[in-house]
Coordinates of C-alpha atoms in Angstrom, one line a residue:
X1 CA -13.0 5.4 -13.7
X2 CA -13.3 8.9 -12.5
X3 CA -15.9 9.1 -9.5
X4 CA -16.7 12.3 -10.7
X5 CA -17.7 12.1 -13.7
X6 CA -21.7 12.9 -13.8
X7 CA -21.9 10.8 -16.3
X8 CA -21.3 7.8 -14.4
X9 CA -24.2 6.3 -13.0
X10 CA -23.4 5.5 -9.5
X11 CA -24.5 1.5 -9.9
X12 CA -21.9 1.0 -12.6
X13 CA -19.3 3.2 -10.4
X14 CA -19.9 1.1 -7.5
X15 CA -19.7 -2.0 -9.9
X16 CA -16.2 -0.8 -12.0
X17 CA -14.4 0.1 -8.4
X18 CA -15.5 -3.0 -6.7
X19 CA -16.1 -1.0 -3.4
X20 CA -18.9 -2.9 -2.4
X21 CA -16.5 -5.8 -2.5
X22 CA -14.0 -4.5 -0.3
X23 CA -16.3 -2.9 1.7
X24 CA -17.7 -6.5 2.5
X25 CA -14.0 -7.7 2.8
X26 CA -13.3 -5.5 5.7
X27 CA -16.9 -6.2 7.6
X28 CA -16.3 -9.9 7.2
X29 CA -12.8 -9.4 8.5
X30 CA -13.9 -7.3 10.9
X31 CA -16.7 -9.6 12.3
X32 CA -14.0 -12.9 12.0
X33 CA -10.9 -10.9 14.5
X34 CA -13.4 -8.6 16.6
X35 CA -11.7 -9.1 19.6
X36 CA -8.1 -8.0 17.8
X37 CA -9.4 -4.8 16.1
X38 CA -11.8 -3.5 18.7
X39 CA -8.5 -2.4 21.0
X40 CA -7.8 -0.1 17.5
X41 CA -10.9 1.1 17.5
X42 CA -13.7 0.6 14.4
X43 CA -12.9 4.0 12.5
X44 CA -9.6 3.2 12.5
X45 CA -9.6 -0.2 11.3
X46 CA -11.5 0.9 8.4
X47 CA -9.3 3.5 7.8
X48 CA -6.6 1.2 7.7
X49 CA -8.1 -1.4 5.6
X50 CA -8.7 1.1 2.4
X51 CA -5.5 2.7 2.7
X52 CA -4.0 -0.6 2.7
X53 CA -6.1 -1.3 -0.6
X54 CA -5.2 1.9 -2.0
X55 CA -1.4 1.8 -1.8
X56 CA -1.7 -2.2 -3.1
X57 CA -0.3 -3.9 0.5
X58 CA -3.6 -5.3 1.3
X59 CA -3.1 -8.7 -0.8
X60 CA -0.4 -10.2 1.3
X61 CA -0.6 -13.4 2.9
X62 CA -4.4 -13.6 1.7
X63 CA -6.0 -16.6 0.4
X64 CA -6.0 -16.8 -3.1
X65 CA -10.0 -16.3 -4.1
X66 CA -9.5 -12.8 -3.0
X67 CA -5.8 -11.8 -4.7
X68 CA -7.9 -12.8 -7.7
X69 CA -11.0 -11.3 -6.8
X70 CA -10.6 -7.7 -8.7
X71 CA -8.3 -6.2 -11.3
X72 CA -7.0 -4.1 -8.4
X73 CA -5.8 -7.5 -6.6
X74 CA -4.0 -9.2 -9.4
X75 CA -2.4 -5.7 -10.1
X76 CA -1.5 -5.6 -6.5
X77 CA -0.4 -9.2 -6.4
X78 CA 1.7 -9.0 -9.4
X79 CA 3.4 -5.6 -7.5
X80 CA 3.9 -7.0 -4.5
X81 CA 5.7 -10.3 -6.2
X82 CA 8.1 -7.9 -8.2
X83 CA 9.2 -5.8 -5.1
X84 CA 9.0 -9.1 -2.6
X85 CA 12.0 -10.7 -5.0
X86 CA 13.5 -8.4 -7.4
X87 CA 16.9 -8.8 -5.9
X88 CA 16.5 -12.4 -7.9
X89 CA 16.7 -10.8 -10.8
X90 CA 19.4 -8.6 -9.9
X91 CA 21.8 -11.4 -9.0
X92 CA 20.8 -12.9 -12.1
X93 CA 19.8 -15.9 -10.5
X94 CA 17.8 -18.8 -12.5
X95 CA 14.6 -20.5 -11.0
X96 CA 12.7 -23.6 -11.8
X97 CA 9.1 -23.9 -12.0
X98 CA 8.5 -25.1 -8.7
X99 CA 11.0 -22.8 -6.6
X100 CA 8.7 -20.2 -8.5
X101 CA 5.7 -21.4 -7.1
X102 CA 7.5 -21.8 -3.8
X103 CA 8.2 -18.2 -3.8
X104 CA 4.4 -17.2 -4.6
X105 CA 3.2 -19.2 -1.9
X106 CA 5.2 -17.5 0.7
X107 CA 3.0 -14.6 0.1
X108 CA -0.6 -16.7 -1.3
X109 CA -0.3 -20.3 0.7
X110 CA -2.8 -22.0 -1.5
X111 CA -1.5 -20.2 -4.9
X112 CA -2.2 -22.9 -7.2
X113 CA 0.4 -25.0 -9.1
X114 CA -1.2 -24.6 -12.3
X115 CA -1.4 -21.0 -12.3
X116 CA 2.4 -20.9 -11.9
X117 CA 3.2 -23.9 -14.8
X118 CA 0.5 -21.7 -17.4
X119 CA 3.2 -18.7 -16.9
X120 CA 6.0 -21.1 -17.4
X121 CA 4.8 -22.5 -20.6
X122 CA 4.9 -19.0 -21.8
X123 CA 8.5 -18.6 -20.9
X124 CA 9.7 -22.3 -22.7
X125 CA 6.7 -22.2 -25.3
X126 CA 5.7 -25.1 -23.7
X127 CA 8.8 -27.6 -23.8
X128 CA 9.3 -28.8 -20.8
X129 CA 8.3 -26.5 -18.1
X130 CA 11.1 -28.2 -15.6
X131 CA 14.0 -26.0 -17.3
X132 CA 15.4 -22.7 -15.6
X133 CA 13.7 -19.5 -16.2
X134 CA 15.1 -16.0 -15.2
X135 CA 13.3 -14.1 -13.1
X136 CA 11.9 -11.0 -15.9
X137 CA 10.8 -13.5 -18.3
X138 CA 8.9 -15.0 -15.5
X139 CA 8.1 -11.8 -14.2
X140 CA 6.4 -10.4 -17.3
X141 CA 4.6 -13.8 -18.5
X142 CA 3.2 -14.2 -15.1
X143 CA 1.8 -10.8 -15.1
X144 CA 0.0 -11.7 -18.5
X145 CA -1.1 -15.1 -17.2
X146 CA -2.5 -13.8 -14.1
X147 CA -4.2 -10.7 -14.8
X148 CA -5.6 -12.0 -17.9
X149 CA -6.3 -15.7 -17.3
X150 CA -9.7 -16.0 -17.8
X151 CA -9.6 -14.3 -21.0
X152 CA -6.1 -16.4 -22.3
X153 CA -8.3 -19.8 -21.2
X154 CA -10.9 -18.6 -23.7
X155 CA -8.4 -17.7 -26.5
X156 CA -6.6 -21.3 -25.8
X157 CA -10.4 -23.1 -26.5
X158 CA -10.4 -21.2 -30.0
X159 CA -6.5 -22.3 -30.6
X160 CA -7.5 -25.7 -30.0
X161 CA -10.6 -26.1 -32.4
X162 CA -8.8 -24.4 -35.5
X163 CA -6.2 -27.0 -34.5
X164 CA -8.7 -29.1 -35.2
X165 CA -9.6 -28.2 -38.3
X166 CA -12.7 -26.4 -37.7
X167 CA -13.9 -23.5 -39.5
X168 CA -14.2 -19.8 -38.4
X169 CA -17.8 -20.1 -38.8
X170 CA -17.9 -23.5 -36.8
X171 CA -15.4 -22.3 -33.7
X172 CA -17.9 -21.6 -30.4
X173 CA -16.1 -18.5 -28.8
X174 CA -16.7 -19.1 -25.3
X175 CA -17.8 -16.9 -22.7
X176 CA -16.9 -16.2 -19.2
X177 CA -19.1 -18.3 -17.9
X178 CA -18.2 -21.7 -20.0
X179 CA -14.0 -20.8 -19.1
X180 CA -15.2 -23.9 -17.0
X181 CA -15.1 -26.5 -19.7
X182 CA -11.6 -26.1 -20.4
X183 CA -9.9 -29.4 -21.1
X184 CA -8.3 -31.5 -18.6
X185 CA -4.2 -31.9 -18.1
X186 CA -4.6 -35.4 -19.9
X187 CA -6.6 -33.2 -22.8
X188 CA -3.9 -31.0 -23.1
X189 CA -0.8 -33.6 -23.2
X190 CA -2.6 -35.6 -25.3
X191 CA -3.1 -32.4 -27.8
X192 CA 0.7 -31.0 -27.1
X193 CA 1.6 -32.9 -30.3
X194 CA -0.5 -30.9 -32.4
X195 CA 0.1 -27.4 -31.2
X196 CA 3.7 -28.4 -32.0
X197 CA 2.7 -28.1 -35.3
X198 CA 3.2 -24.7 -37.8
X199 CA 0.2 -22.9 -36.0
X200 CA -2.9 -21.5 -37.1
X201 CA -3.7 -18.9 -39.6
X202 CA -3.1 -15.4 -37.8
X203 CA -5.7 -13.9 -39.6
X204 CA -8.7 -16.8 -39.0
X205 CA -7.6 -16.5 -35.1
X206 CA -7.5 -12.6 -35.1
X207 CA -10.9 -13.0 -36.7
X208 CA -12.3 -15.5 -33.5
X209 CA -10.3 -13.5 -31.1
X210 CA -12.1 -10.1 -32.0
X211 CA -15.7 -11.6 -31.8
X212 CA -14.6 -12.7 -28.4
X213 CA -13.4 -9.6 -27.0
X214 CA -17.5 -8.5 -28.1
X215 CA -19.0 -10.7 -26.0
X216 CA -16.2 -10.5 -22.9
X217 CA -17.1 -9.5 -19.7
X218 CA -13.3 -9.9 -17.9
X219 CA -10.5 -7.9 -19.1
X220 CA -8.5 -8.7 -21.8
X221 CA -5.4 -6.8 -23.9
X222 CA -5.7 -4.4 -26.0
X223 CA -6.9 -5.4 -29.5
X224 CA -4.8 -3.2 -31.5
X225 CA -1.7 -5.2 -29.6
X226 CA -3.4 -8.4 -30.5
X227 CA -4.1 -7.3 -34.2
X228 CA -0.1 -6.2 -34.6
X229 CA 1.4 -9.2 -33.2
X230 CA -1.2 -11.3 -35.3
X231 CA 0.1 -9.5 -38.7
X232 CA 4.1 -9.9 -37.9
X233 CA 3.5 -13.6 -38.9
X234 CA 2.0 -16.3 -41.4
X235 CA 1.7 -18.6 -38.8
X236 CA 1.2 -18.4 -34.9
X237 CA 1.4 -20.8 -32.1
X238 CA -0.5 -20.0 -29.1
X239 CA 2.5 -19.6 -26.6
X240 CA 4.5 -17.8 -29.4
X241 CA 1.4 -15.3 -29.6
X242 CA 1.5 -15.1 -25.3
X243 CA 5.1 -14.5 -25.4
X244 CA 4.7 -11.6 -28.1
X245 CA 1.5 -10.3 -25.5
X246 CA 4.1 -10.6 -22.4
X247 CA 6.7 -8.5 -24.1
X248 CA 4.9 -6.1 -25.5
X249 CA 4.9 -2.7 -23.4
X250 CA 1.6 -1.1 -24.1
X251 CA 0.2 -4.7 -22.2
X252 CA 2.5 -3.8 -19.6
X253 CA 1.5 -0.3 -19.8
X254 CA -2.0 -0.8 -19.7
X255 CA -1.8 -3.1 -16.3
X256 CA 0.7 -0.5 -15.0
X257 CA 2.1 -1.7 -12.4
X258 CA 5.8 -3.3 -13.4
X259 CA 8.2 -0.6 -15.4
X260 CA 9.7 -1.6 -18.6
X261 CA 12.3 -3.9 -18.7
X262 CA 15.3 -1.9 -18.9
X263 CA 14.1 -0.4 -15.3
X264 CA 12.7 -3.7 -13.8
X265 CA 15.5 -4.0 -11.3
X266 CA 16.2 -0.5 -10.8
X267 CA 14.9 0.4 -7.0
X268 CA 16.9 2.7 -5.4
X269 CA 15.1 3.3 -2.4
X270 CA 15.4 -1.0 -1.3
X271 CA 19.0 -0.7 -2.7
X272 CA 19.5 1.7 0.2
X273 CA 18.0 -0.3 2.5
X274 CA 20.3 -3.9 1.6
X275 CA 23.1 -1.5 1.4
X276 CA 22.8 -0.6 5.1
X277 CA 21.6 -4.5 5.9
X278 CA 24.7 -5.9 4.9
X279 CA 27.0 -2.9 6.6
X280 CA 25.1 -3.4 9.4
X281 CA 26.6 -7.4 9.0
X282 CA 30.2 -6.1 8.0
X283 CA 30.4 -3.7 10.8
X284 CA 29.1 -6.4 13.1
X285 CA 30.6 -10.1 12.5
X286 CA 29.8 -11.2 16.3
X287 CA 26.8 -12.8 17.7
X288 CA 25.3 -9.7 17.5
X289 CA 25.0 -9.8 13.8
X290 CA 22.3 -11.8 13.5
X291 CA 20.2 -9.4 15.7
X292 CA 20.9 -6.6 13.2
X293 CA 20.5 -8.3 10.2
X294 CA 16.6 -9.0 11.4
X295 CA 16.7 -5.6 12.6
X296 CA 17.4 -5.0 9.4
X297 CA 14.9 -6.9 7.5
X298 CA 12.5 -5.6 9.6
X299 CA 13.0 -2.1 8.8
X300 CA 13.3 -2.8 5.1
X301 CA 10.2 -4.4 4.5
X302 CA 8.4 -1.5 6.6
X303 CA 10.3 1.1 3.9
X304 CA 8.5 -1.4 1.2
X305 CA 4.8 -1.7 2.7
X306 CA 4.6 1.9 4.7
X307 CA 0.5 1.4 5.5
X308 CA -0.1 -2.3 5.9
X309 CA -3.8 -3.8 7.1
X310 CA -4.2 -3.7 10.8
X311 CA -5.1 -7.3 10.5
X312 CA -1.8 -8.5 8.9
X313 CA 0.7 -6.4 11.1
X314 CA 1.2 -9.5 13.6
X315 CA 1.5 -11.9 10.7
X316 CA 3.4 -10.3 9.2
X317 CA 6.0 -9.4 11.9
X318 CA 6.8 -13.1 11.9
X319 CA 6.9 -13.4 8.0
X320 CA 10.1 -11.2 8.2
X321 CA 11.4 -12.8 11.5
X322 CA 11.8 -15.8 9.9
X323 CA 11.6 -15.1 6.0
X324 CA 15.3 -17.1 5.8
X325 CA 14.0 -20.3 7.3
X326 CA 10.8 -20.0 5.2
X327 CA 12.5 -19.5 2.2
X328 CA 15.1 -22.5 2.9
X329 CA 12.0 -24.9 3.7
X330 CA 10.4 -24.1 1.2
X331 CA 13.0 -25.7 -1.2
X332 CA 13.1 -29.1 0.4

């Protein structure tokens, strides 16, 4: 939203940019390491903080309530993921579920499991979510999973009644307050057999799916993109429909923060950076290499995150001192 447009009230400015939120974000920061930031000075700190929110670094190694608090965040979060890891993809390595989520909590420690298996169940249309998944598919299903979840949980409520025979007229489209009521794991196993099933009528859920999008109050994809994917089809499964959502670029587009697919591992300015990392350990086979090759990481994840919080710098100095060992105990 465009702060000046005189059209725009300032209440539903303030409420659309979630600056309020942040703003209480830093305070209660602020208030919780006053003895930290005071050396840096209060005008600085703040200046700090916002930049950090501007340029997206502000969601590492923060609890998970807040990477999820605001569009912004989950946009951030999904960024930050891509860049954090791409060179996965670029080695063309393939991941299981839970290295995935070991990989996510490196940089949320209390992401939730269940978050990660959602986005995998998109990726192996939910067989069994155990197999190997490379990293775009991953990538691009997690971005729909996470930026959209609320929304998705909804949609999955509707899948299940018309599953279940009910009528258009009969289906309760839920609202972001009864996301809540969603059915337990046990629910879901013990429905798997019937969502393996032909699908439901496109048209009956496009028609469900379209009064929810009335009544939303989260953010959901656009219903033109929705509509399409609906009338390639006679049938549709729910996780067939997410992965059509994931790949499609105007949903990418619209979150905009991952390119497109062909470009997804294209980074020039981090290729740099590994280029001179592992010259640095060619040049240098002696004890010494070691040295350089933190040296090294050091300096490339300061190219990657130019402006980070004031109140993550520490942190975050011994994240990259010892991201090997983190990422080798994280697989035990």
């Amino acid at each position: 939203m465009n702060r000046f447009n005189s059209t725009v009230s300032v209440d539903e400015y303030l409420a659309d940019s979630n600056v309020l939120f942040y703003l209480s974000d830093a305070v209660t920061q602020l208030l919780e390491h006053k003895e930290e930031y005071t050396q840096f000075g209060v005008i600085r700190y703040f200046a700090e903080y916002f930049s950090s929110v501007k340029n997206s670094n502000h969601v590492l190694f923060r609890e998970y309530n807040y990477i999820r608090a605001t569009p912004h965040n989950r946009a951030s979060f999904i960024r930050v993921f891509w860049r954090c890891y791409r060179q996965i993809g670029k080695s063309g390595d393939l991941l299981s579920m839970l290295e995935y989520r070991s990989l996510l909590q490196l940089l949320c420690p209390d992401f939730p499991v269940e978050m990660v298996q959602s986005a995998a169940r998109i990726v192996l249309m939910d067989d069994a979510i155990d197999c190997l998944m490379s990293f775009s598919d991953f990538l691009y299903a997690f971005q729909l999973q996470f930026y959209y979840q609320e929304f998705l949980d909804s949609v999955l409520m509707i899948y299940q009644d018309l599953l279940a025979g009910k009528s258009p007229n009969t289906v309760i489209v839920p609202t972001s307050t009864s996301i809540e009521q969603l059915p337990s794991v046990a629910a879901e196993e013990s429905d798997k057999e019937r969502q393996q099933q032909d699908g439901v009528e496109p048209s009956t859920l496009a028609q469900c799916i379209d009064a929810l999008c009335d009544r939303f109050k989260h953010s959901h994809p656009s219903r033109s993109c929705m509509r399409e994917i609906l009338e390639e089809t006679d049938k549709v499964c729910y996780y067939s429909f997410l992965m059509s959502l994931a790949k499609h670029e105007t949903i990418n587009q619209t979150i905009g923060v991952l390119p497109n697919k062909a470009e997804l591992l294209i980074d020039p300015e981090m290729d740099q950076e590994l280029d001179k990392l592992i010259a640095q350990i060619s040049v240098s086979p002696s004890s010494n290499s070691s040295g350089s090759a933190v040296g090294g990481l050091k300096e490339m994840q300061r190219r990657a995150s130019p402006r980070r919080n004031i109140h993550h710098r520490r942190k975050m100095e011994v994240e990259s001192d010892g991201s090997t060992e983190e990422t080798d105990s994280s697989e035990n």
